[in-house]
Short mmCIF file of C-alpha atoms in Angstrom, two decimals:
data_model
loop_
_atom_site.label_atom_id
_atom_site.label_comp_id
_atom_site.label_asym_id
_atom_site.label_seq_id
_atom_site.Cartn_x
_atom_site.Cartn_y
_atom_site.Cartn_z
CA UNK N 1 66.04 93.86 124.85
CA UNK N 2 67.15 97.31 126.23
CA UNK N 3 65.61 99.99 124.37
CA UNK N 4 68.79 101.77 124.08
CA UNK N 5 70.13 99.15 121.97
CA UNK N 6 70.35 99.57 118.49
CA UNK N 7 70.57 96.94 116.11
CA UNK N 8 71.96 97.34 111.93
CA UNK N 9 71.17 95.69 109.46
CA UNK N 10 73.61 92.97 108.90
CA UNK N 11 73.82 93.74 105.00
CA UNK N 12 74.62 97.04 103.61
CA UNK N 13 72.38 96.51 100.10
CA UNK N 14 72.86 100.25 99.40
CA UNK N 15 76.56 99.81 99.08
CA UNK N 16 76.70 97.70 96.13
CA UNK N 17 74.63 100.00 94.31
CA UNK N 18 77.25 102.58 95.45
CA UNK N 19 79.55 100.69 94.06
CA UNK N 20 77.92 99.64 90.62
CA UNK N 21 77.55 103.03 90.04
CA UNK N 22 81.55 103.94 90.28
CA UNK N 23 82.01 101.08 88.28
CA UNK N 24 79.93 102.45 85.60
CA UNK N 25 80.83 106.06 85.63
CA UNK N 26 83.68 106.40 83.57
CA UNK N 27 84.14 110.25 83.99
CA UNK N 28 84.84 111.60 86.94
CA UNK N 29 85.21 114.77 89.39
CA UNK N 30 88.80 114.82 88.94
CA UNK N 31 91.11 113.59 86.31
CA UNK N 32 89.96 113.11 82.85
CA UNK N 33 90.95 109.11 81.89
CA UNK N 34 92.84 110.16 79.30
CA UNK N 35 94.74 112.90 81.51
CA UNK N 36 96.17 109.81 83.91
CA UNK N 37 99.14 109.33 81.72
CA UNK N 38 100.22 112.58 81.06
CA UNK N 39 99.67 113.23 85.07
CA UNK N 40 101.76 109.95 85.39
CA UNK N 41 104.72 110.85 83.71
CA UNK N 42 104.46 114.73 85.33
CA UNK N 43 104.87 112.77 88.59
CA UNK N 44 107.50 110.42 87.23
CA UNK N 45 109.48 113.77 85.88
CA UNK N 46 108.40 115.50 89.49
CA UNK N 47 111.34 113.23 91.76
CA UNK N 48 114.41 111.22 90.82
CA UNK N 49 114.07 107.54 90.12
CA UNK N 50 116.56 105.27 89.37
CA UNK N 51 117.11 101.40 90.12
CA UNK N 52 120.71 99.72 89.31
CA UNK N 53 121.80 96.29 89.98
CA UNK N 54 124.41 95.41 92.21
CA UNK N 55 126.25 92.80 93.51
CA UNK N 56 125.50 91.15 96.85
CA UNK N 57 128.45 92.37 98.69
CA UNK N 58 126.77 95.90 98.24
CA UNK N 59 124.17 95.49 99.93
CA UNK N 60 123.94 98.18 102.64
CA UNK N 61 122.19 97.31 105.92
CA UNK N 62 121.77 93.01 104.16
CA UNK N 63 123.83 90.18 104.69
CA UNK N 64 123.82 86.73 104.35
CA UNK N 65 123.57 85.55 107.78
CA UNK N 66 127.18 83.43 108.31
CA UNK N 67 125.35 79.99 109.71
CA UNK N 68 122.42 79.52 107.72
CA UNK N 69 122.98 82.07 104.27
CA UNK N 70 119.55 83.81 104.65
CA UNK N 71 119.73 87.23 103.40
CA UNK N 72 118.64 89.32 106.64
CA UNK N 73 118.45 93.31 106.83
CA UNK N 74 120.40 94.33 110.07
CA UNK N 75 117.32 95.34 112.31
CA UNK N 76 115.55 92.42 111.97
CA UNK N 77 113.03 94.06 110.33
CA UNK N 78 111.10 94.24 106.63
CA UNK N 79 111.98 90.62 105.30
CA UNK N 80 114.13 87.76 105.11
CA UNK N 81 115.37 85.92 102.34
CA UNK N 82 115.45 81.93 102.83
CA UNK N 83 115.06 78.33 101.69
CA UNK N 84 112.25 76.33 101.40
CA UNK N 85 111.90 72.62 101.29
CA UNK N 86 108.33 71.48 99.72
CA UNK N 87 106.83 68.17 99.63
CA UNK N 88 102.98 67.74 98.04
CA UNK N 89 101.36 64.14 97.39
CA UNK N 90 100.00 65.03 93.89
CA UNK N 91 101.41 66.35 90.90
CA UNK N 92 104.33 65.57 88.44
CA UNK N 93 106.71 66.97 91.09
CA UNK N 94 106.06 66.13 94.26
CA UNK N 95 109.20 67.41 96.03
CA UNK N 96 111.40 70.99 95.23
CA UNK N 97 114.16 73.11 96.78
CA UNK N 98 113.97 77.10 96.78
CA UNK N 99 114.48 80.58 97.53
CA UNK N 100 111.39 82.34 99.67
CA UNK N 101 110.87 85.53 100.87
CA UNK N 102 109.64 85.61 104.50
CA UNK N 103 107.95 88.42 105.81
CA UNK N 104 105.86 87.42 108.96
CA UNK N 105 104.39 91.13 109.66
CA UNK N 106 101.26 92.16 108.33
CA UNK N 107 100.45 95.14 105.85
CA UNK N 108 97.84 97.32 104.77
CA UNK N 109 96.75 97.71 101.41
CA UNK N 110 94.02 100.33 101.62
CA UNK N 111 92.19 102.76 98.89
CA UNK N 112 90.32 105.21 101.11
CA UNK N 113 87.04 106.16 98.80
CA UNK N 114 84.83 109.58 98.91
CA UNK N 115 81.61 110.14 97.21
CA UNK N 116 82.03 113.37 94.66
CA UNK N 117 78.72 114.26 93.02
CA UNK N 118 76.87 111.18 94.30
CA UNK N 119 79.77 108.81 92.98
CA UNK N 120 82.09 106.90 94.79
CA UNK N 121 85.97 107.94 93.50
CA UNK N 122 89.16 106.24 94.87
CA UNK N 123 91.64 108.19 95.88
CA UNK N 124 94.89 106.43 94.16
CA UNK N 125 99.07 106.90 94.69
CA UNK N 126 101.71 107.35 92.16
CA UNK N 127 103.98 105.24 93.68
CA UNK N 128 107.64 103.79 92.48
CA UNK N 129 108.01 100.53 93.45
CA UNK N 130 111.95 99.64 92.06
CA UNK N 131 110.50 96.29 90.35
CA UNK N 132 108.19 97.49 88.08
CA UNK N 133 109.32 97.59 84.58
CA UNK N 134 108.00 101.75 84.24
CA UNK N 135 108.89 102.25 87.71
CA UNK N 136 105.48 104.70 88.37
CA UNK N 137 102.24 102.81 88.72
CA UNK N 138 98.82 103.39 89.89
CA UNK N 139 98.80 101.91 93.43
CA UNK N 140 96.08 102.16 96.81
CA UNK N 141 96.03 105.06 99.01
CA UNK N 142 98.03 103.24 101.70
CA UNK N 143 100.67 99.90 100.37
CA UNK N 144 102.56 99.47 103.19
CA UNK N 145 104.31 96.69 105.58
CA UNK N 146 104.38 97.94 109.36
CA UNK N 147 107.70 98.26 109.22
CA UNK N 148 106.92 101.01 106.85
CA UNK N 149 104.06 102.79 108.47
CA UNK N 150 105.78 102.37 112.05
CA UNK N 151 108.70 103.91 110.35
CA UNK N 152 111.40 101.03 111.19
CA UNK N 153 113.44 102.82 108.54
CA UNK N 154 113.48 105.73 109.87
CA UNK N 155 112.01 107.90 106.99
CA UNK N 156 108.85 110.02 106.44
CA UNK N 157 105.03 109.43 107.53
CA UNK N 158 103.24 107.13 105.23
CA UNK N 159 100.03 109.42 104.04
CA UNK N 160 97.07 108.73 104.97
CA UNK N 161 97.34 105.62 107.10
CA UNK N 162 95.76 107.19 109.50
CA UNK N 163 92.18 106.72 108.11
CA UNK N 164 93.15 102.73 108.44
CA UNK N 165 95.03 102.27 111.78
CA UNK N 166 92.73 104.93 113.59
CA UNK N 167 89.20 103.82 114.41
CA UNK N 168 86.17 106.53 113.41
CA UNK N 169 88.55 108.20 111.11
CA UNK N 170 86.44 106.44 108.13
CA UNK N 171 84.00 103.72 107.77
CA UNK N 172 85.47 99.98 106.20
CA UNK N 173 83.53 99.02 103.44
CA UNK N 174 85.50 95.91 103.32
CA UNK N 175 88.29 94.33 105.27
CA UNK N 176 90.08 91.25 105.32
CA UNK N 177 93.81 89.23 105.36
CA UNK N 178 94.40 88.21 101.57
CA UNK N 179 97.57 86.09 100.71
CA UNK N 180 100.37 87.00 98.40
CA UNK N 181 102.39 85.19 95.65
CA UNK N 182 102.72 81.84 97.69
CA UNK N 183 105.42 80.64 95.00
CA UNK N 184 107.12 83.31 96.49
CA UNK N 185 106.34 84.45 99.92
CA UNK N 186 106.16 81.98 102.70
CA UNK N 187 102.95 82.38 104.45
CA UNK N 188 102.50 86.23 103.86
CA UNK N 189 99.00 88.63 103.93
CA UNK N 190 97.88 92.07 103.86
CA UNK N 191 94.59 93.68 105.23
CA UNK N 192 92.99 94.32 102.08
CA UNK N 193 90.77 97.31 103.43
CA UNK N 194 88.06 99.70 101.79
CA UNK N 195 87.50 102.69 103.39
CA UNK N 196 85.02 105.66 103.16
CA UNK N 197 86.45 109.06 104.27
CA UNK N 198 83.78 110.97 106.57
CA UNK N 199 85.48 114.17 106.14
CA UNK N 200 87.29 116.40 103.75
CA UNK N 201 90.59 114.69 102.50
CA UNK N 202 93.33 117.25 101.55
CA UNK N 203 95.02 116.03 98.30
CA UNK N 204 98.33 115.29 97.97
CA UNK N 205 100.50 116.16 94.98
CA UNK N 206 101.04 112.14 93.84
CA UNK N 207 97.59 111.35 94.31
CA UNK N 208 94.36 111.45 92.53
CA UNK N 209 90.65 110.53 92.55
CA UNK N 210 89.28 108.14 89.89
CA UNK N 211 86.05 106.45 90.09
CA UNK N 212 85.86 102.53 89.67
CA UNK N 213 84.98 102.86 85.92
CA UNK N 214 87.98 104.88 85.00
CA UNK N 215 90.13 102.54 86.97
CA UNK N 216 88.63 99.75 84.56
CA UNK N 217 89.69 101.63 81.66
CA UNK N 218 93.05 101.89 82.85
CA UNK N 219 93.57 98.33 83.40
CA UNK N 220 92.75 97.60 79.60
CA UNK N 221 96.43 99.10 79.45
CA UNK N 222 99.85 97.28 79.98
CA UNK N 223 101.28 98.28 83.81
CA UNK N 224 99.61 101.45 84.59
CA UNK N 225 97.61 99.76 87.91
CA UNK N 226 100.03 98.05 90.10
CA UNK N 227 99.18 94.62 91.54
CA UNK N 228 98.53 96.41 95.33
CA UNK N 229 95.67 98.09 94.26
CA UNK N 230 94.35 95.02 91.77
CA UNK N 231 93.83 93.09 95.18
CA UNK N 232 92.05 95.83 96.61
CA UNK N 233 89.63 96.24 93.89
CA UNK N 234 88.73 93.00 93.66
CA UNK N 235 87.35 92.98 96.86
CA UNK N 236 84.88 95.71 96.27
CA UNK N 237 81.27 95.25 97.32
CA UNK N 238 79.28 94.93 94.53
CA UNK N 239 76.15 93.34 94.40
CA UNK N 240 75.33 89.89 93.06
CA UNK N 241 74.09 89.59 89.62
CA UNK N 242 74.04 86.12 89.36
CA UNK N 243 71.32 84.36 91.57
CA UNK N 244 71.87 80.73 89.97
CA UNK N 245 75.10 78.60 89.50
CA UNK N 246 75.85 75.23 88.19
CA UNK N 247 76.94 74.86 92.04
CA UNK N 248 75.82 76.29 95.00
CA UNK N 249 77.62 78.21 96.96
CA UNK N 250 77.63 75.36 100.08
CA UNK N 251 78.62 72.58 97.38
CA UNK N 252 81.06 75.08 96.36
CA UNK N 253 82.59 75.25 99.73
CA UNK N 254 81.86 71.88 100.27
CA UNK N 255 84.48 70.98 96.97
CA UNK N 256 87.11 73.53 98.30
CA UNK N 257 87.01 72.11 101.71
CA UNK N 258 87.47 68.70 100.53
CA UNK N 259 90.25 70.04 98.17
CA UNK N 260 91.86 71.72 101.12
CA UNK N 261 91.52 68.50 103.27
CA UNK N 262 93.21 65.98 100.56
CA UNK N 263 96.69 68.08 99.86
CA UNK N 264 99.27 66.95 101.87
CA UNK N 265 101.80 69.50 101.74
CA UNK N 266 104.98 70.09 103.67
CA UNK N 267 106.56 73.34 103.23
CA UNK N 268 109.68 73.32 105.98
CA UNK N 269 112.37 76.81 106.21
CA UNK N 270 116.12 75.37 105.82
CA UNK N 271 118.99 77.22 105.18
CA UNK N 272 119.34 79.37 101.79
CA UNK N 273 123.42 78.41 101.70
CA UNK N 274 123.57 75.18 100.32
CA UNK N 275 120.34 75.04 98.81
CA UNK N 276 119.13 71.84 96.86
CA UNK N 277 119.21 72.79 92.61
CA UNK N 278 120.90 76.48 93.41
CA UNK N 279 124.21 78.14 92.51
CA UNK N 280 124.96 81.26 93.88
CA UNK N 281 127.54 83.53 92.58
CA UNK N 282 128.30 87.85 93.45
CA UNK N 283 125.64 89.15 91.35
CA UNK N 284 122.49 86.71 92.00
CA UNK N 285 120.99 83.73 93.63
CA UNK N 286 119.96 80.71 90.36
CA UNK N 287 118.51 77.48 89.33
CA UNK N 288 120.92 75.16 87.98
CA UNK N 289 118.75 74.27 85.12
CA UNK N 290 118.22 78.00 84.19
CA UNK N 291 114.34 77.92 84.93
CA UNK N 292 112.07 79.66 87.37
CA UNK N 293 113.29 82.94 88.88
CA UNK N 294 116.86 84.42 90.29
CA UNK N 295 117.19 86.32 93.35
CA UNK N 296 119.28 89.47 92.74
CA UNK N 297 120.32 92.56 94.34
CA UNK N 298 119.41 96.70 93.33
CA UNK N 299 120.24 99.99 94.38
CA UNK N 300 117.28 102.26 94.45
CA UNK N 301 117.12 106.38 94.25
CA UNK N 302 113.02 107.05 94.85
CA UNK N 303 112.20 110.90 95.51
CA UNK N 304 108.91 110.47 96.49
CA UNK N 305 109.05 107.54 98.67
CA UNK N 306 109.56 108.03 102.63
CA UNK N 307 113.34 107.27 102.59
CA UNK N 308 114.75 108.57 98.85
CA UNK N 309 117.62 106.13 98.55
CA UNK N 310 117.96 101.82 99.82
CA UNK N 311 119.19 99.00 98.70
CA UNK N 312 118.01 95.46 99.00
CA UNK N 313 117.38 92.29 97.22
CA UNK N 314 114.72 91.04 95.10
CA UNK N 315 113.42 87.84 93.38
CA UNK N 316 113.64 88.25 89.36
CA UNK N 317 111.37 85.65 87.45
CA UNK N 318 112.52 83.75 84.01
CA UNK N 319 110.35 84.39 81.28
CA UNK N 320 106.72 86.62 81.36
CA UNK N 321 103.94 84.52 82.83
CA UNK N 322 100.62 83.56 81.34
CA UNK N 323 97.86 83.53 83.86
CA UNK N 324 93.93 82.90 82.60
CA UNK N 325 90.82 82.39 83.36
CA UNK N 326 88.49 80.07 80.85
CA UNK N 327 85.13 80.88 80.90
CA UNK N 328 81.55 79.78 79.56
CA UNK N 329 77.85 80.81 80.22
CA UNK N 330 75.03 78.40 81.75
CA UNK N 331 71.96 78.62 81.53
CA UNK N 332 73.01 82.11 80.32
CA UNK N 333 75.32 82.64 83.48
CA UNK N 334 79.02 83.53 82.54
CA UNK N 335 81.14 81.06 84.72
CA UNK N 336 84.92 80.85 85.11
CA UNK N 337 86.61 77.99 85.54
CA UNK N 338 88.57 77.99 89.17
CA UNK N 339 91.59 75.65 89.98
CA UNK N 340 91.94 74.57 93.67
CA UNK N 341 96.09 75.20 93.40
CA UNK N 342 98.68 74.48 95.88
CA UNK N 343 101.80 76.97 96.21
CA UNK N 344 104.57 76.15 98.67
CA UNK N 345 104.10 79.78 100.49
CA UNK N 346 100.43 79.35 101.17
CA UNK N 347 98.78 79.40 104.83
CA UNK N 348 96.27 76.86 104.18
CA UNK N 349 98.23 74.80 101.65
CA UNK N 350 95.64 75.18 98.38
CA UNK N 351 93.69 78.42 97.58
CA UNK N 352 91.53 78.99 94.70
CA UNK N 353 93.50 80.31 91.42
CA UNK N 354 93.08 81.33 87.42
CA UNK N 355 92.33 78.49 85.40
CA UNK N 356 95.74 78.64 84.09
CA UNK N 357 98.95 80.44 85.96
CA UNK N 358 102.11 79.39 84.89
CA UNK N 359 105.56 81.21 83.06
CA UNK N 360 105.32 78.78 79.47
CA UNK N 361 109.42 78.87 79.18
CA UNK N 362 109.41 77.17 82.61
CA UNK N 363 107.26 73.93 80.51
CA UNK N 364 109.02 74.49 77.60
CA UNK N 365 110.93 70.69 78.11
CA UNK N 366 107.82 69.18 78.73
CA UNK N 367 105.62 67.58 76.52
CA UNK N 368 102.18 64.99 75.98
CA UNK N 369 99.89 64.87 79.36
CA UNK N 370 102.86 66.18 81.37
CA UNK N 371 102.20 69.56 80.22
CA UNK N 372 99.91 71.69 82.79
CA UNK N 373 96.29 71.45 82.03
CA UNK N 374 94.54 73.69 79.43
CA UNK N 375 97.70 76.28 79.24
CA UNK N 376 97.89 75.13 75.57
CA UNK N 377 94.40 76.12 74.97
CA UNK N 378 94.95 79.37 76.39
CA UNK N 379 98.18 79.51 74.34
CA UNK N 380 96.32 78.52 71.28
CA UNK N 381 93.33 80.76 71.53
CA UNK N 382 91.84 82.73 68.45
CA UNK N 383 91.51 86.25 69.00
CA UNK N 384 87.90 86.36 68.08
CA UNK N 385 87.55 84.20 71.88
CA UNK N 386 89.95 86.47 73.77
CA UNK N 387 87.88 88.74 75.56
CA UNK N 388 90.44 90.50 77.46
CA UNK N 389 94.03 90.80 77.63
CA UNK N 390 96.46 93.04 79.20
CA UNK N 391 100.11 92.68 80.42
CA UNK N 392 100.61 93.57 84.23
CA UNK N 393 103.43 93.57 86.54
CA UNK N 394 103.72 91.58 89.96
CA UNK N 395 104.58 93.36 93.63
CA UNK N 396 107.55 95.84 92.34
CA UNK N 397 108.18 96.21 95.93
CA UNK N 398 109.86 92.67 96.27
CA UNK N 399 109.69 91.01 92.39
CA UNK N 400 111.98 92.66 89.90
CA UNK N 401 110.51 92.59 86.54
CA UNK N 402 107.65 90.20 86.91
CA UNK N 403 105.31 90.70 84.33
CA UNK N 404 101.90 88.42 83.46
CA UNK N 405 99.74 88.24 80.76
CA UNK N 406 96.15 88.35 82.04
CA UNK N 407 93.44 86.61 79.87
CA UNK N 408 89.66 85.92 80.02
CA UNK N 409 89.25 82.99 76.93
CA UNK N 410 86.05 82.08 76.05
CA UNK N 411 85.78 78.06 75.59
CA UNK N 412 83.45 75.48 74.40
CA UNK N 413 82.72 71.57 75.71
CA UNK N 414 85.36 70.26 74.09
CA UNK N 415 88.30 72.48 75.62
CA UNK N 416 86.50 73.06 79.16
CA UNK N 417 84.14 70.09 79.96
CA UNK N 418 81.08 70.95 82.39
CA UNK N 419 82.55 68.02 84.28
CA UNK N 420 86.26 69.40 84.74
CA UNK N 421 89.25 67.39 85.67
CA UNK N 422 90.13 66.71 89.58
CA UNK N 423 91.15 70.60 91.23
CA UNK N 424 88.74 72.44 88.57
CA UNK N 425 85.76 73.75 89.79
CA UNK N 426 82.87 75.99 87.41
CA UNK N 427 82.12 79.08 90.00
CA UNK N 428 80.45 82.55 88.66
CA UNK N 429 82.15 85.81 89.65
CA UNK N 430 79.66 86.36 92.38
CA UNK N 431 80.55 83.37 94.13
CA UNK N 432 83.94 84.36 94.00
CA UNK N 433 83.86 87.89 94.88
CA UNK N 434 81.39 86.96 97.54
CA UNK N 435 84.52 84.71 99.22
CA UNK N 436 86.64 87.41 99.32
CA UNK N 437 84.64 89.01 101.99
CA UNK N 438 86.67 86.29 104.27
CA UNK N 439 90.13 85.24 104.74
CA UNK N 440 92.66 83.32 102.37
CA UNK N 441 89.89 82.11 99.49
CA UNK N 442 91.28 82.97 95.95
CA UNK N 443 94.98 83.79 95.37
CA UNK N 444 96.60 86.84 94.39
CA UNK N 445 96.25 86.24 90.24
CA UNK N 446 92.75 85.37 90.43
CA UNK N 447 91.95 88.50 92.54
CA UNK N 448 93.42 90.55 89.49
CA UNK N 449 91.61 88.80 87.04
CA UNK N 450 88.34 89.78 89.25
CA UNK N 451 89.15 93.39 89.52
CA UNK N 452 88.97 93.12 86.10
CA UNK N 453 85.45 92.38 86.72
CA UNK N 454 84.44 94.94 89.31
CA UNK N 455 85.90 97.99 87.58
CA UNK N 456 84.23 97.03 84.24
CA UNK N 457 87.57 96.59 82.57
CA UNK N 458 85.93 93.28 80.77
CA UNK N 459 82.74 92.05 80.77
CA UNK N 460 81.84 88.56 80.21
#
């Protein structure tokens, strides 16, 4: 070997301690916790926000596109609105008609982090996204599609992109292409990026630095941390507490592979006008039988974003969603129980998900073994087993109020068997934070649930 070369250590063991120690620190060099939501609403009073719904026909810069009725925005650019046509080979339905959001490009979701007094802080936006209920939520550093931070629109400089699009402005601490909501984006990811800041960072009026511990006291509160940075944070380095498993990590992989392998799935773009099970009218986009979500239209004044004033459409949910993970302890090792789930809009057909993720109004009609595994038991849960709960909203950048209840539920033999039904798997949170090192593992709701976890919001 040439002595000029220099070899690293492959593993950075130092940075999970880094880590476990923002997670613990729950006082930082900034922001007092219990400043955030007086700071929030300063910032919320500091520019003009205001979201109205419209009808279709004024939508400036959309249209539905005369030959197939996809919503498109006049450049080409951002997202497109379309139909899907889904066929799986397991399930009680095995074949469904709707609405998707397709939005090929790829974005960053970054939280750039500095060490203040020996403690790693993340530097965090107030952004308004027009979908959140609140409008103002705690979101990464950098949430933005290319079309954004390439300025497509035409508007200001997204801050601070530059420590993730320039190479040697900072050094990744973690990096990799995460999926969104596949029930509602066709085939869409974001770099979900870490990054350490090697110089001084001038602050910004809507930003702040919080440490990883304050973050997890934040999330114990209803939509103050938007889904954005959730992702993020759930991806954070920390190290492994859990050196046994009922499964190891290769029979782990082995199950998901074998999960991924099984699901035929057929998810095929048609035309939106027309669309199997869907009415459309002037004002939205609906399921005939009143269930599942509506696809709407808003007007949108936002002082602080790079262009102040937009319109464009977004999909609107029926009914708040319940989405939980059921856990028990081994051998003394808290395990959650995973479900290998398929979603029309995913890459690689099945990812890994909560144990439970479903809106309850949407299975209100059904009833006996027809109704989706162990959401009753969630449903039904005493307190006393409820070891965290918290209401949070979707993406408010393309979901118009879409809220979730988030749950970890303790359960016993009888509720969640050690041998689990077909698509249920018993992982520990180390096992699943260590696959989100790579691409396209665990889905969007069960990378909340584990930020959850790595800020220290709930312990299990």
């Amino acid at each position: 070997m040439d002595p000029a070369t220099r070899l690293r250590p492959r593993h950075d063991r130092a940075l999970g301690n880094r880590m476990a120690r923002s997670a613990a620190a729950t006082a930082g060099a900034g922001l007092r916790t219990e400043e955030i939501g007086p700071w929030l609403a300063e910032r919320r009073g500091a520019h003009r926000f205001q979201v109205d719904r419209i009808p279709f026909a004024r939508l400036d810069g959309w249209s539905f596109e005369r030959t197939t009725g996809d919503i498109r925005h006049r450049t080409g650019r951002f997202f497109t609105v379309e139909g899907l046509h889904v066929k799986v080979s397991e399930g009680p339905v095995r074949e469904w008609h709707q609405p998707i959001i397709r939005q090929p490009e790829v974005g960053i979701l970054g939280i750039l982090v500095k060490e203040f007094d020996g403690v790693l802080h993340c530097l965090m936006q107030a952004k308004m996204e027009p979908g959140n209920p609140n409008l103002l939520q705690l979101s990464p550093t950098v949430q933005a599609t290319r079309s954004n931070y390439t300025k497509a629109h035409k508007g200001a400089d997204v801050k601070y992109v530059e420590y993730f699009t320039e190479p040697g402005r900072g050094r990744v601490l973690s990096d990799a292409l995460q999926s969104e909501h596949g029930s509602w984006f066709f085939r869409k990811s974001n770099r979900n990026m870490l990054v350490e800041a090697l110089d001084d960072v001038p602050l910004d009026d809507d930003f702040c630095w919080l440490t990883l511990g304050q973050i997890g006291e934040l999330l114990r509160r209803d939509n103050v941390v938007n889904m954005d940075a959730r992702t993020v944070l759930a991806c954070a380095p920390l190290p492994a507490t859990d050196a046994y498993a009922l499964h190891s990590d290769t029979e782990l992989l082995s199950w998901f592979t074998v999960e991924r392998a099984r699901h035929d799935v057929s998810a095929e773009r048609v035309p939106l006008a027309g669309l199997t099970g869907w009415v459309r009218d002037e004002h939205s986009i609906r399921h005939e039988a009143g269930r599942y979500f509506d696809v709407v239209a808003v007007a949108v004044q936002a002082g602080s974003r790079e262009v102040t004033g937009w319109t464009q459409p977004l999909i609107e949910p029926r009914g708040t969603g319940v989405t939980a993970f059921l856990f028990r302890r081994f051998g003394g090792v808290p395990h959650l129980l995973v479900h290998a789930r398929v979603e029309g809009g995913f890459l690689d057909t099945v990812e890994l998900g909560p144990t439970v993720q479903y809106t309850p109004e949407n299975y209100a009609h059904v009833t006996g073994s027809a109704r989706p595994p162990f959401l009753d038991t969630v449903l039904g849960a005493d307190r006393s087993r409820v070891r965290y709960e918290a209401l949070h909203s979707e993406e408010g950048g393309r979901f118009l109020n879409a809220q979730s209840r988030y749950l970890f539920v303790e359960a016993d033999e009888h509720e969640a068997p050690l041998d689990p039904p077909a698509g249920y798997r018993w992982a520990t949170p180390g096992q699943l934070t260590g696959l989100l090192r790579h691409n396209h593992y665990l889905n969007v709701q069960a990378r909340t649930l584990l930020s959850c976890l790595t800020t220290g919001a709930v312990r299990l």
